[in-house]
Short mmCIF file of C-alpha atoms and ligand atoms in Angstrom, two decimals:
data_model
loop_
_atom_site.label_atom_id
_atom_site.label_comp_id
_atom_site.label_asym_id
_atom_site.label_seq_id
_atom_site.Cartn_x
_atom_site.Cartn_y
_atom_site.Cartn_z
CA UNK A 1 5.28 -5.94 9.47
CA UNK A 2 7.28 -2.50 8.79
CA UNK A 3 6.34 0.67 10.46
CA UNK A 4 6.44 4.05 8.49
CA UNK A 5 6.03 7.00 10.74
CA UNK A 6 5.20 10.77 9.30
CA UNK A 7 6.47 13.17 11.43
CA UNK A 8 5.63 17.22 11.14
CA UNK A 9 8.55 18.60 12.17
CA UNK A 10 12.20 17.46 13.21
CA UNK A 11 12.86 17.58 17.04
CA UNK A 12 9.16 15.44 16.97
CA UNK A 13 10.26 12.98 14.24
CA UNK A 14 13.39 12.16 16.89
CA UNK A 15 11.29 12.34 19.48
CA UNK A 16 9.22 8.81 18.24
CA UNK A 17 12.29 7.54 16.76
CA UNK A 18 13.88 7.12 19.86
CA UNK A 19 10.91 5.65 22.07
CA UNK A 20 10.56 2.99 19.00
CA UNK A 21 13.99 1.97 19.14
CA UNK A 22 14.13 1.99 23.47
CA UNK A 23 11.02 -0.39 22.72
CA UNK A 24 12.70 -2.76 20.61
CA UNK A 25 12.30 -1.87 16.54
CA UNK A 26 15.85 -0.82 14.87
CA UNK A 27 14.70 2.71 12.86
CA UNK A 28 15.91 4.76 10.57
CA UNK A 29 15.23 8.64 10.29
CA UNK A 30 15.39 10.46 7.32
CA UNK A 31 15.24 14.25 6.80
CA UNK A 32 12.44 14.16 4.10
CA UNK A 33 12.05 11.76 1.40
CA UNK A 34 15.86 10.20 0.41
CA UNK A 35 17.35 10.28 -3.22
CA UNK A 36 18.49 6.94 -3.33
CA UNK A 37 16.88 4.11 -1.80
CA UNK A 38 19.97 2.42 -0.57
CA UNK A 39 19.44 2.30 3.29
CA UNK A 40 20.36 0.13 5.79
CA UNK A 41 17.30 -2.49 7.06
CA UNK A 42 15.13 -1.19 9.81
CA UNK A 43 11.96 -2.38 11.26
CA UNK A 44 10.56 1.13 10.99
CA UNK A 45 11.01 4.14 8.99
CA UNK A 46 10.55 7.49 10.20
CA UNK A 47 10.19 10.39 7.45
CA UNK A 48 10.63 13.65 9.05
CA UNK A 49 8.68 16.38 7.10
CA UNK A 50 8.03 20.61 7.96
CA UNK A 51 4.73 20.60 7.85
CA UNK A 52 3.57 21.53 11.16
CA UNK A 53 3.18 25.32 10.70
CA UNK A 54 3.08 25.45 6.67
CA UNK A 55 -0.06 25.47 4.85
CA UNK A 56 -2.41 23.12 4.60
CA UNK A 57 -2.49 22.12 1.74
CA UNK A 58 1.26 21.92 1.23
CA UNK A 59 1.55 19.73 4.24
CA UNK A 60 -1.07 17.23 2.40
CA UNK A 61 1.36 17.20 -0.29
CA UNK A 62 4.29 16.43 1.59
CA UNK A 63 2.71 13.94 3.89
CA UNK A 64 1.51 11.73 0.86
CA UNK A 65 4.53 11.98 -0.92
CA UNK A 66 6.13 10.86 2.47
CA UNK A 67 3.31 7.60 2.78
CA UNK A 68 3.95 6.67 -1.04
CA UNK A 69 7.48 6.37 -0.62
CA UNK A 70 7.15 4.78 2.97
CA UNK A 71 4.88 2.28 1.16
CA UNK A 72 7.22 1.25 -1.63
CA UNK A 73 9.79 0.65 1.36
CA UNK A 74 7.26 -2.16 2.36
CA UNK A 75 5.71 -0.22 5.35
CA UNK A 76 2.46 -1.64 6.17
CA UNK A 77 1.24 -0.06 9.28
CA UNK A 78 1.13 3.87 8.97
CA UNK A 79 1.81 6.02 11.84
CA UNK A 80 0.82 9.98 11.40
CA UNK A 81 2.96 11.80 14.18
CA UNK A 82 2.25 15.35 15.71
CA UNK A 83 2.84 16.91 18.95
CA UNK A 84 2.08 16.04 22.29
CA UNK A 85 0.38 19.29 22.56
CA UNK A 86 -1.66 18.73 19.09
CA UNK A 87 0.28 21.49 17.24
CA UNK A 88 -2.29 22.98 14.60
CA UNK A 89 -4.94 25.82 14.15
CA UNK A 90 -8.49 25.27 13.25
CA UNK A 91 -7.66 24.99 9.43
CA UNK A 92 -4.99 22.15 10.53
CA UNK A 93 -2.41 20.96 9.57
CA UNK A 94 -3.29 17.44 11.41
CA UNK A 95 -6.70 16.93 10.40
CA UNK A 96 -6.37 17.60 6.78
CA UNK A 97 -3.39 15.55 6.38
CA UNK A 98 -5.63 12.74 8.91
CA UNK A 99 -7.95 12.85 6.11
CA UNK A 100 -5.57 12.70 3.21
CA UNK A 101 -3.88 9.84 4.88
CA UNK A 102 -6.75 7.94 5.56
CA UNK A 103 -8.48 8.43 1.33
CA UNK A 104 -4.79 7.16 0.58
CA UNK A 105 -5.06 4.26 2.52
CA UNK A 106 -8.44 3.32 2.15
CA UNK A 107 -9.65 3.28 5.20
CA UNK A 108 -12.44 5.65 6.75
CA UNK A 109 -11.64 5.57 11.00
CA UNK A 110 -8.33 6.13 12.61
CA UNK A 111 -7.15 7.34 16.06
CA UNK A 112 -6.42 10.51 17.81
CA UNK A 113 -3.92 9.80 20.27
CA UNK A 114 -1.66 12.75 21.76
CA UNK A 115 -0.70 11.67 24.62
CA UNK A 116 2.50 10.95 26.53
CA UNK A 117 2.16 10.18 30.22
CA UNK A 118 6.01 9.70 30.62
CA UNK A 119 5.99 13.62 30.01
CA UNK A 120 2.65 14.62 31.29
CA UNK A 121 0.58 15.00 28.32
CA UNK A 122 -3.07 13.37 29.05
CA UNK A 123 -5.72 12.51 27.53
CA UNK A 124 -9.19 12.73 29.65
CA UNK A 125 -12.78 13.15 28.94
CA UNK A 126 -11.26 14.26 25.78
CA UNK A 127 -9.36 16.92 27.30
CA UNK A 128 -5.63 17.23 26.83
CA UNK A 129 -3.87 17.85 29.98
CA UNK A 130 0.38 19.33 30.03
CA UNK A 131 0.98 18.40 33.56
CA UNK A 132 -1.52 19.68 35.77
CA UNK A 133 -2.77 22.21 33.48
CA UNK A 134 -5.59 22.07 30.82
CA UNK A 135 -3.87 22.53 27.72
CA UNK A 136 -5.41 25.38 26.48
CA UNK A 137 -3.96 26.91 29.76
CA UNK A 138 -0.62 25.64 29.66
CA UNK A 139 2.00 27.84 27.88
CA UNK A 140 0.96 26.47 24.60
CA UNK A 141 -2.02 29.35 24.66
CA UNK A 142 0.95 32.11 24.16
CA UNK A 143 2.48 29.79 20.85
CA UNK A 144 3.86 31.75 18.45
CA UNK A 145 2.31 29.73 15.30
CA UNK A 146 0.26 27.24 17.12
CA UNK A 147 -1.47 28.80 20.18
CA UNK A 148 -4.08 26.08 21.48
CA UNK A 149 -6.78 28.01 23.13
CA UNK A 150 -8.78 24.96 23.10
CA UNK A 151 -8.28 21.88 25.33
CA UNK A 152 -10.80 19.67 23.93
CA UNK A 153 -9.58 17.26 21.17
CA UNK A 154 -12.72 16.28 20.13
CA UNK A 155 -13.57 20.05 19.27
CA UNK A 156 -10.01 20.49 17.57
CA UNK A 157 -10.56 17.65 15.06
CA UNK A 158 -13.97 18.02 14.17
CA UNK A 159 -12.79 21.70 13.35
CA UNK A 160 -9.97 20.57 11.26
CA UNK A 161 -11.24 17.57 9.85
CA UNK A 162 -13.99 16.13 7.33
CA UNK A 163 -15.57 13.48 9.98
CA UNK A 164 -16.85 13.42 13.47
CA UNK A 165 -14.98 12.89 16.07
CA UNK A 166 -16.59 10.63 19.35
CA UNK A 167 -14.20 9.57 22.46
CA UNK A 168 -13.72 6.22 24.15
CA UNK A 169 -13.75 7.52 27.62
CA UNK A 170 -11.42 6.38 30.55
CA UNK A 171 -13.33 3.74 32.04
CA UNK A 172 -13.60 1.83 28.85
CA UNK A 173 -10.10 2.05 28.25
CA UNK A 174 -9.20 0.49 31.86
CA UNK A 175 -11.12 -2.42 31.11
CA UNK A 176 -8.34 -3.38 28.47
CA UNK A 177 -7.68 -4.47 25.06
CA UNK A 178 -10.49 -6.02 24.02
CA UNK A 179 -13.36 -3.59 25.52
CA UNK A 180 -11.27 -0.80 23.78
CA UNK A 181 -11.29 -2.75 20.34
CA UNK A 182 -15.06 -3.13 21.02
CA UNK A 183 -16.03 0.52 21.49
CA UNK A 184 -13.98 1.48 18.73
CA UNK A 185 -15.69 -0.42 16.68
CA UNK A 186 -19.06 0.70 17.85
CA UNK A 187 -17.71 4.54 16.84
CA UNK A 188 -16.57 3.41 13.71
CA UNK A 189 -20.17 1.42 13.07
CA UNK A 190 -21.92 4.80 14.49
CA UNK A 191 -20.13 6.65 11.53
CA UNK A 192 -17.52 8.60 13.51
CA UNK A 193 -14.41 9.17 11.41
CA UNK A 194 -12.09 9.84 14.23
CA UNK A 195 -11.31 8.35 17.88
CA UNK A 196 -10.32 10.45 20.84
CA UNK A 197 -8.54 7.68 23.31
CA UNK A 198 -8.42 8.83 27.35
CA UNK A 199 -5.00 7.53 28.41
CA UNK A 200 -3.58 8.60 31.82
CA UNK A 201 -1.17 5.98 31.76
CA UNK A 202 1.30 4.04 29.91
CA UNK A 203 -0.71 0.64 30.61
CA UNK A 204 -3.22 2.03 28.73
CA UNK A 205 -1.08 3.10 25.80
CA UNK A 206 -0.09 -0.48 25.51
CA UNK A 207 -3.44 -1.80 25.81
CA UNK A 208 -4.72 1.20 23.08
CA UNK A 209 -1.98 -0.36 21.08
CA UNK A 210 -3.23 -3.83 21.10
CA UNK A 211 -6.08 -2.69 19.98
CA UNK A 212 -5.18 -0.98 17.16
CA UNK A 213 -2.06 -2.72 16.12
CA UNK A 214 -3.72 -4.39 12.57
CA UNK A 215 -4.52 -0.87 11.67
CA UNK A 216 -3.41 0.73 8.67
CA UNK A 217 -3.21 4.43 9.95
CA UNK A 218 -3.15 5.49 13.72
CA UNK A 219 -2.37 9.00 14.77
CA UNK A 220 -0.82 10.35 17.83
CA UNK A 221 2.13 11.83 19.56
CA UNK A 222 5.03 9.61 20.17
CA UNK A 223 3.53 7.52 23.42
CA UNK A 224 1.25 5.18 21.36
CA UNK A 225 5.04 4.27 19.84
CA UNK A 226 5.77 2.62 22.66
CA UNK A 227 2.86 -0.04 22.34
CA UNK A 228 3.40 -0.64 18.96
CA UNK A 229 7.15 -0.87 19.28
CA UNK A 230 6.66 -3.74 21.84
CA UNK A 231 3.74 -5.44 20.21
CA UNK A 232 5.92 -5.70 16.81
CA UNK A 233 9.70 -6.02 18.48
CA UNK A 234 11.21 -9.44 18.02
CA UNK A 235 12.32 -8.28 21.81
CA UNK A 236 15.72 -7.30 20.09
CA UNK A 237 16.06 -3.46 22.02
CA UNK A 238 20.05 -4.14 22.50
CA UNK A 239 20.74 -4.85 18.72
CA UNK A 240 17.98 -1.82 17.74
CA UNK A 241 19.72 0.35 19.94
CA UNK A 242 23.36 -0.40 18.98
CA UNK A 243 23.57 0.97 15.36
CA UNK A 244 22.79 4.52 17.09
CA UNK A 245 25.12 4.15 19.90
CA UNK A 246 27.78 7.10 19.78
CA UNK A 247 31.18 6.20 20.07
CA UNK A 248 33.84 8.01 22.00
CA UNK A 249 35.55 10.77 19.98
CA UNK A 250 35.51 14.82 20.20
CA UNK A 251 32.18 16.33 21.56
CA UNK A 252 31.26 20.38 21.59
CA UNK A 253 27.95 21.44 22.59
CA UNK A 254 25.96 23.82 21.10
CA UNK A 255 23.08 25.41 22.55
CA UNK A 256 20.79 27.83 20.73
CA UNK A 257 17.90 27.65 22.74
CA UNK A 258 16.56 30.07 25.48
CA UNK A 259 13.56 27.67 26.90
CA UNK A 260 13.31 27.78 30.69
CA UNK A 261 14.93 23.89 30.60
CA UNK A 262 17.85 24.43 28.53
CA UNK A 263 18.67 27.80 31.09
CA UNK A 264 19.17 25.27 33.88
CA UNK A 265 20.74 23.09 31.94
CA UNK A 266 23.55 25.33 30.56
CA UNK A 267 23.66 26.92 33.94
CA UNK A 268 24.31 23.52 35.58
CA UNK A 269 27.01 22.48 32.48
CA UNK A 270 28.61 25.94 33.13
CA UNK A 271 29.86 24.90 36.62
CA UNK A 272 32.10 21.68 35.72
CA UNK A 273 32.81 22.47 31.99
CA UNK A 274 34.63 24.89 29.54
CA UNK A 275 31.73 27.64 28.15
CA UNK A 276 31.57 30.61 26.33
CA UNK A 277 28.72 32.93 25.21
CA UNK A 278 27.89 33.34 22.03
CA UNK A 279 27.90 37.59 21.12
CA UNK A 280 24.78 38.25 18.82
CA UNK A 281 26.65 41.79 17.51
CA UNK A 282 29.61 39.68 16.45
CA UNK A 283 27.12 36.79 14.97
CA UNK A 284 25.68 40.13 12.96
CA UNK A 285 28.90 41.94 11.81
CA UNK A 286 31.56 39.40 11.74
CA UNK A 287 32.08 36.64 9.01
CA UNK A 288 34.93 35.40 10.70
CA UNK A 289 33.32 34.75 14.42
CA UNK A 290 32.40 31.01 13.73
CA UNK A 291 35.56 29.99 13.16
CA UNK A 292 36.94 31.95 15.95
CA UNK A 293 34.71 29.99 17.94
CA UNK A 294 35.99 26.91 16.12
CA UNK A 295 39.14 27.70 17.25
CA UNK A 296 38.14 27.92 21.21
CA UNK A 297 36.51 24.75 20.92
CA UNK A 298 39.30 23.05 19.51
CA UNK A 299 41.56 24.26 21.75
CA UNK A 300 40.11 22.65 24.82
CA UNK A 301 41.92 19.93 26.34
CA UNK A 302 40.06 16.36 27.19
CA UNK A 303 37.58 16.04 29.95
CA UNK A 304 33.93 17.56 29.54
CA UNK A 305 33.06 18.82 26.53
CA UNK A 306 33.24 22.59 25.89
CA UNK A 307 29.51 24.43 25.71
CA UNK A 308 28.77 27.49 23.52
CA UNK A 309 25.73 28.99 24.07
CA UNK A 310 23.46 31.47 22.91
CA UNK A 311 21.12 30.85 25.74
CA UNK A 312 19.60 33.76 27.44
CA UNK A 313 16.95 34.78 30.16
CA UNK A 314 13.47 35.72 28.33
CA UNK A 315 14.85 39.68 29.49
CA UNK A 316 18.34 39.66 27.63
CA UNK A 317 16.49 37.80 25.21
CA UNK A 318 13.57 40.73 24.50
CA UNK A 319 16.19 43.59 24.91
CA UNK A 320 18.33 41.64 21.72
CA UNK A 321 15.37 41.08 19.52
CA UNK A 322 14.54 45.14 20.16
CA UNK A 323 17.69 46.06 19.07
CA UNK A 324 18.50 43.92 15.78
CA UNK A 325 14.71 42.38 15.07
CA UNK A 326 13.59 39.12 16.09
CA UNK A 327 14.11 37.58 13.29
CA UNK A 328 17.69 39.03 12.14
CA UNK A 329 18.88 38.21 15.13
CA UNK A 330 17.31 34.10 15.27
CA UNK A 331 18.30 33.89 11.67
CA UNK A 332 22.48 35.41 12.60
CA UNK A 333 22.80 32.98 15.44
CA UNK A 334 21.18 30.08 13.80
CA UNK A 335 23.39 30.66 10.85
CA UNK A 336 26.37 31.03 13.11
CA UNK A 337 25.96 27.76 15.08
CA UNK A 338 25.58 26.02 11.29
CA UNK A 339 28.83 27.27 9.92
CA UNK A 340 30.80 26.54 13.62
CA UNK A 341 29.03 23.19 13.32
CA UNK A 342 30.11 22.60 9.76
CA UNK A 343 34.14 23.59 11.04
CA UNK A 344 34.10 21.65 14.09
CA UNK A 345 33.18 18.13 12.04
CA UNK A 346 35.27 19.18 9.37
CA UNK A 347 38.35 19.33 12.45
CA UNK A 348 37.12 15.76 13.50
CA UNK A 349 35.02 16.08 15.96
CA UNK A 350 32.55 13.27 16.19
CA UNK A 351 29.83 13.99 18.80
CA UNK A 352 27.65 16.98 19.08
CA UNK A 353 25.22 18.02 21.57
CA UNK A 354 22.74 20.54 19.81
CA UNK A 355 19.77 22.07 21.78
CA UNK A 356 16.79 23.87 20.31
CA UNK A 357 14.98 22.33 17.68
CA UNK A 358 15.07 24.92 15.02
CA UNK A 359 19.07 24.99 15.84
CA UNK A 360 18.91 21.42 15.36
CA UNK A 361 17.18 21.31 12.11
CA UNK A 362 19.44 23.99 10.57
CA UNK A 363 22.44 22.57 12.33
CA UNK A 364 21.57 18.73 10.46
CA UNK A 365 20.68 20.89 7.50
CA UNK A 366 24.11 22.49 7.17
CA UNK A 367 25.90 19.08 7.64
CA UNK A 368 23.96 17.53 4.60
CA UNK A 369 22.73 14.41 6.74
CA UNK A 370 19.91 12.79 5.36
CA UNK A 371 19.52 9.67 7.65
CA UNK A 372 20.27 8.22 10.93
CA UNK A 373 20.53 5.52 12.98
CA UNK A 374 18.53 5.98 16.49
CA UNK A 375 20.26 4.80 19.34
CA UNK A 376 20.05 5.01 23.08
CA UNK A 377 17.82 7.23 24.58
CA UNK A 378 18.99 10.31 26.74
CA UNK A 379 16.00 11.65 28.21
CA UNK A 380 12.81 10.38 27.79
CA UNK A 381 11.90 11.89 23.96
CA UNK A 382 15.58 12.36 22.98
CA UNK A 383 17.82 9.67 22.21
CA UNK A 384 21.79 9.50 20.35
CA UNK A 385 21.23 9.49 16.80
CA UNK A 386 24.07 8.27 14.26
CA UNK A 387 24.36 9.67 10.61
CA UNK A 388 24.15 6.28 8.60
CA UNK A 389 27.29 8.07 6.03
CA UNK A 390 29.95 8.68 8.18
CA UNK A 391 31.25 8.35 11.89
CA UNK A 392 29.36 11.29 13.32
CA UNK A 393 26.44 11.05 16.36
CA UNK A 394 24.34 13.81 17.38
CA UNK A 395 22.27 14.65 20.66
CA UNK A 396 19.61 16.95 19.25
CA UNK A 397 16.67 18.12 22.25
CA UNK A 398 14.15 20.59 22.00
CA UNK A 399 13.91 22.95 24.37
CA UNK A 400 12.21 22.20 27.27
CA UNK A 401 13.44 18.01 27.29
CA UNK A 402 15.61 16.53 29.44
CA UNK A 403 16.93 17.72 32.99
CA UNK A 404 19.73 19.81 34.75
CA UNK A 405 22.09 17.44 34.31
CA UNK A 406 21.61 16.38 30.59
CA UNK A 407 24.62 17.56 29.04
CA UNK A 408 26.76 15.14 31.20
CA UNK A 409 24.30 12.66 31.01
CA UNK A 410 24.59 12.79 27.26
CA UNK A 411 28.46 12.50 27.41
CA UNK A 412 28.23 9.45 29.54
CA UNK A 413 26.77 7.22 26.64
CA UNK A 414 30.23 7.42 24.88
CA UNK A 415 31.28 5.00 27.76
CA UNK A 416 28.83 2.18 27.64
P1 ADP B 1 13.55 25.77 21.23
O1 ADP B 1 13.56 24.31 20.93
O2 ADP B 1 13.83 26.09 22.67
O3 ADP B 1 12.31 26.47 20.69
P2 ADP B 1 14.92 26.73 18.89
O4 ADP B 1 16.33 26.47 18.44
O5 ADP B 1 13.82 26.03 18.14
O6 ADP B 1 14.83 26.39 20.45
O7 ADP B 1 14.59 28.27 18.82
C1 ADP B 1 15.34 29.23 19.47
C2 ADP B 1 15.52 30.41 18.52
O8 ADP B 1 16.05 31.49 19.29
C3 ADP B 1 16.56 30.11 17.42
O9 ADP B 1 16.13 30.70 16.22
C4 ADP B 1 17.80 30.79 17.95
O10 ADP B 1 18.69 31.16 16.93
C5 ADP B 1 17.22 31.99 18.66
N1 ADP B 1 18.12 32.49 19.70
C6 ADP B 1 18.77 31.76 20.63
N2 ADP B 1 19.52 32.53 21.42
C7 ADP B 1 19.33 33.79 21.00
C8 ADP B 1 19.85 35.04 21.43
N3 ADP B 1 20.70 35.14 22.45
N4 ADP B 1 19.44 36.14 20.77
C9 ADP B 1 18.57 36.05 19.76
N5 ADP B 1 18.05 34.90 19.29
C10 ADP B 1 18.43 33.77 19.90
#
């Protein structure tokens, strides 16, 4: 068997990449669908797509472009990835492209599967939980593009998609593998098109997994990854790890995200390590300020890699986007951190910690990468990942993942 994983956006795509290989598959992650088909093997493919917030229909487009290609690679198990926090508005994008996926395929019942104990997203009575909050009061009401003012996932998808959408509830899935395989296919023979799976913990992702894993689509966030990964693993995690492993070589960080997490974490970095602050005005006025920067970074001696940082309090923050626009300002420093990124590999160095996942995604996008090897895993959701063309590894985390201390934790990978 080959797994082919759809992922809606980057940061997520890396995010299921990395608990597949930590679980024993080798994978591959490509940035969209690749020219050429010459890629190393892998037991699963992971096609990274930007179709969380797009239109619909565009992200139906993309995602079956994505499973046709993933299909020629000889992918036989389908696996439709979103976010934890089921990312979409009532048109979508996840249950149109659910129901795209499953016409494709065939097949008329799949799984709605979100959750990610590890990290605190849960799954019960159908509600979807971020820690101890209902999502739909978790900070996830106040998203930008995706607010979820809703907590109930059986109300979401029967919103967004064409079928109905019933729930095998928590005390079915305790009782294991084969009482879950038997009230899904009671839904299923009821005419539901979609299943809402409780899951508080990861026993019963594994056991969800066993249930499903003959399937031909499933859909969830990255923690129903784990069961699969183990259930189709030839128990090979070192070897699936290794082709991701960084090596040791030049590191910068760059940090373009102003999340709560990644405050602590440059604040913790700041105290044992080289930093600077990146200046928005100069991002703004001055062509010449990335390679200034370029210059400071390369001019740092060994020992803990230097940090740059755009990273701000939500009040510094506010007061910037007043002044230049929101979006002129994003747009200068993103830009920035993608030419400095571009000089730094150019000037050989070979590691680089990137966090925020739109800085991320322009960051990869700037240095023409199209696939990786996934290695080790940082923090739970964000492992190394190696550019399969040429000696260069990159740490990429979303905002909020990983703890204080995950910039040195990164670095310490290089001596494993
Ligand atoms: P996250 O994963 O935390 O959402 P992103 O990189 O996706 O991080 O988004 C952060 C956005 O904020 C980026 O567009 C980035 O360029 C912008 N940004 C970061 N720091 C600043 C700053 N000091 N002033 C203005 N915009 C900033």
């Amino acid at each position: 068997m080959k797994l082919g994983v759809i992922a809606d956006d980057f940061t997520g795509a890396t995010d299921i990449a990395g608990f597949l290989v930590e679980n024993g598959l080798a994978t591959l992650q490509l940035s969209g669908i690749p020219d050429n088909a010459e890629l190393p093997v892998a037991d699963a493919l992971v096609v990274c797509l930007k179709s969380r917030s797009c239109p619909a229909d565009e992200a139906v487009v993309s995602s079956l472009a994505a499973l046709a290609w993933l299909r020629e690679q000889g992918c036989d198990r389908i696996y439709q990835k979103y976010c934890s926090t089921f990312d979409s508005t009532r048109e979508g994008n996840i249950g149109p492209v659910t129901d795209a996926l499953l016409d494709a395929l065939g097949a008329d019942f799949t799984l709605i599967c979100p959750s990610l104990p590890v990290n605190g997203r849960t799954v019960y009575q159908g509600n979807l939980f971020v820690g101890p909050q209902p999502l739909s009061e978790s900070g996830m009401r106040h998203h930008p593009l995706t607010p979820m003012t809703d907590s109930n996932l059986l109300r979401l998808m029967d919103a967004q998609g064409r079928g109905r959408t019933g729930l095998v509830p928590f005390n079915t899935i305790a009782a294991g593998p084969e009482a879950i395989a038997a009230a899904l296919t009671t839904l299923r023979e009821d005419g539901y098109r979609y299943a809402v799976v409780d899951t508080l913990t990861e026993q019963h992702l594994l056991d969800i997994a066993a249930a499903v894993s003959d399937w031909p689509l499933v859909t969830g966030g990255s923690g129903l990854a784990i069961g699969l990964a183990r259930l189709f693993s030839q128990g090979q995690a070192e070897t699936a790890r290794a082709s991701g492993h960084p090596m040791p070589g030049r590191c910068a960080i760059l940090s373009g995200s102003c999340s709560q997490m990644t405050n602590r974490q440059v604040a913790h970095y700041r105290e044992q390590a080289p930093s600077l602050a990146l200046s928005v005005e100069e991002c703004l006025k001055d062509p010449t300020y990335p390679a200034r920067l370029a210059d400071w970074v390369l001019s740092q001696g060994p020992g803990p890699a230097p940090l740059i940082y755009a990273t701000t309090t939500p009040e510094v923050l506010g007061d910037i986007q007043r002044q230049h626009g929101a979006q002129a300002a994003s747009e200068a420093v993103e830009a920035c951190f993608a030419a400095l990124a571009e000089r730094l590999v150019a000037a050989g160095v070979s590691n680089l910690i990137i966090a925020g996942g739109e800085t991320s995604s322009r960051v990869t996008q700037a240095l023409d990468i199209n696939a990786f090897h996934i290695g080790p895993q940082i923090a739970p959701g964000v492992p190394w990942v190696r550019a399969t063309d040429r000696p260069l590894s990159l740490a990429l985390k979303s905002g909020n993942f990983g703890d204080e201390g995950f910039f040195s934790i990164a670095q310490e990978f290089f001596y494993d």
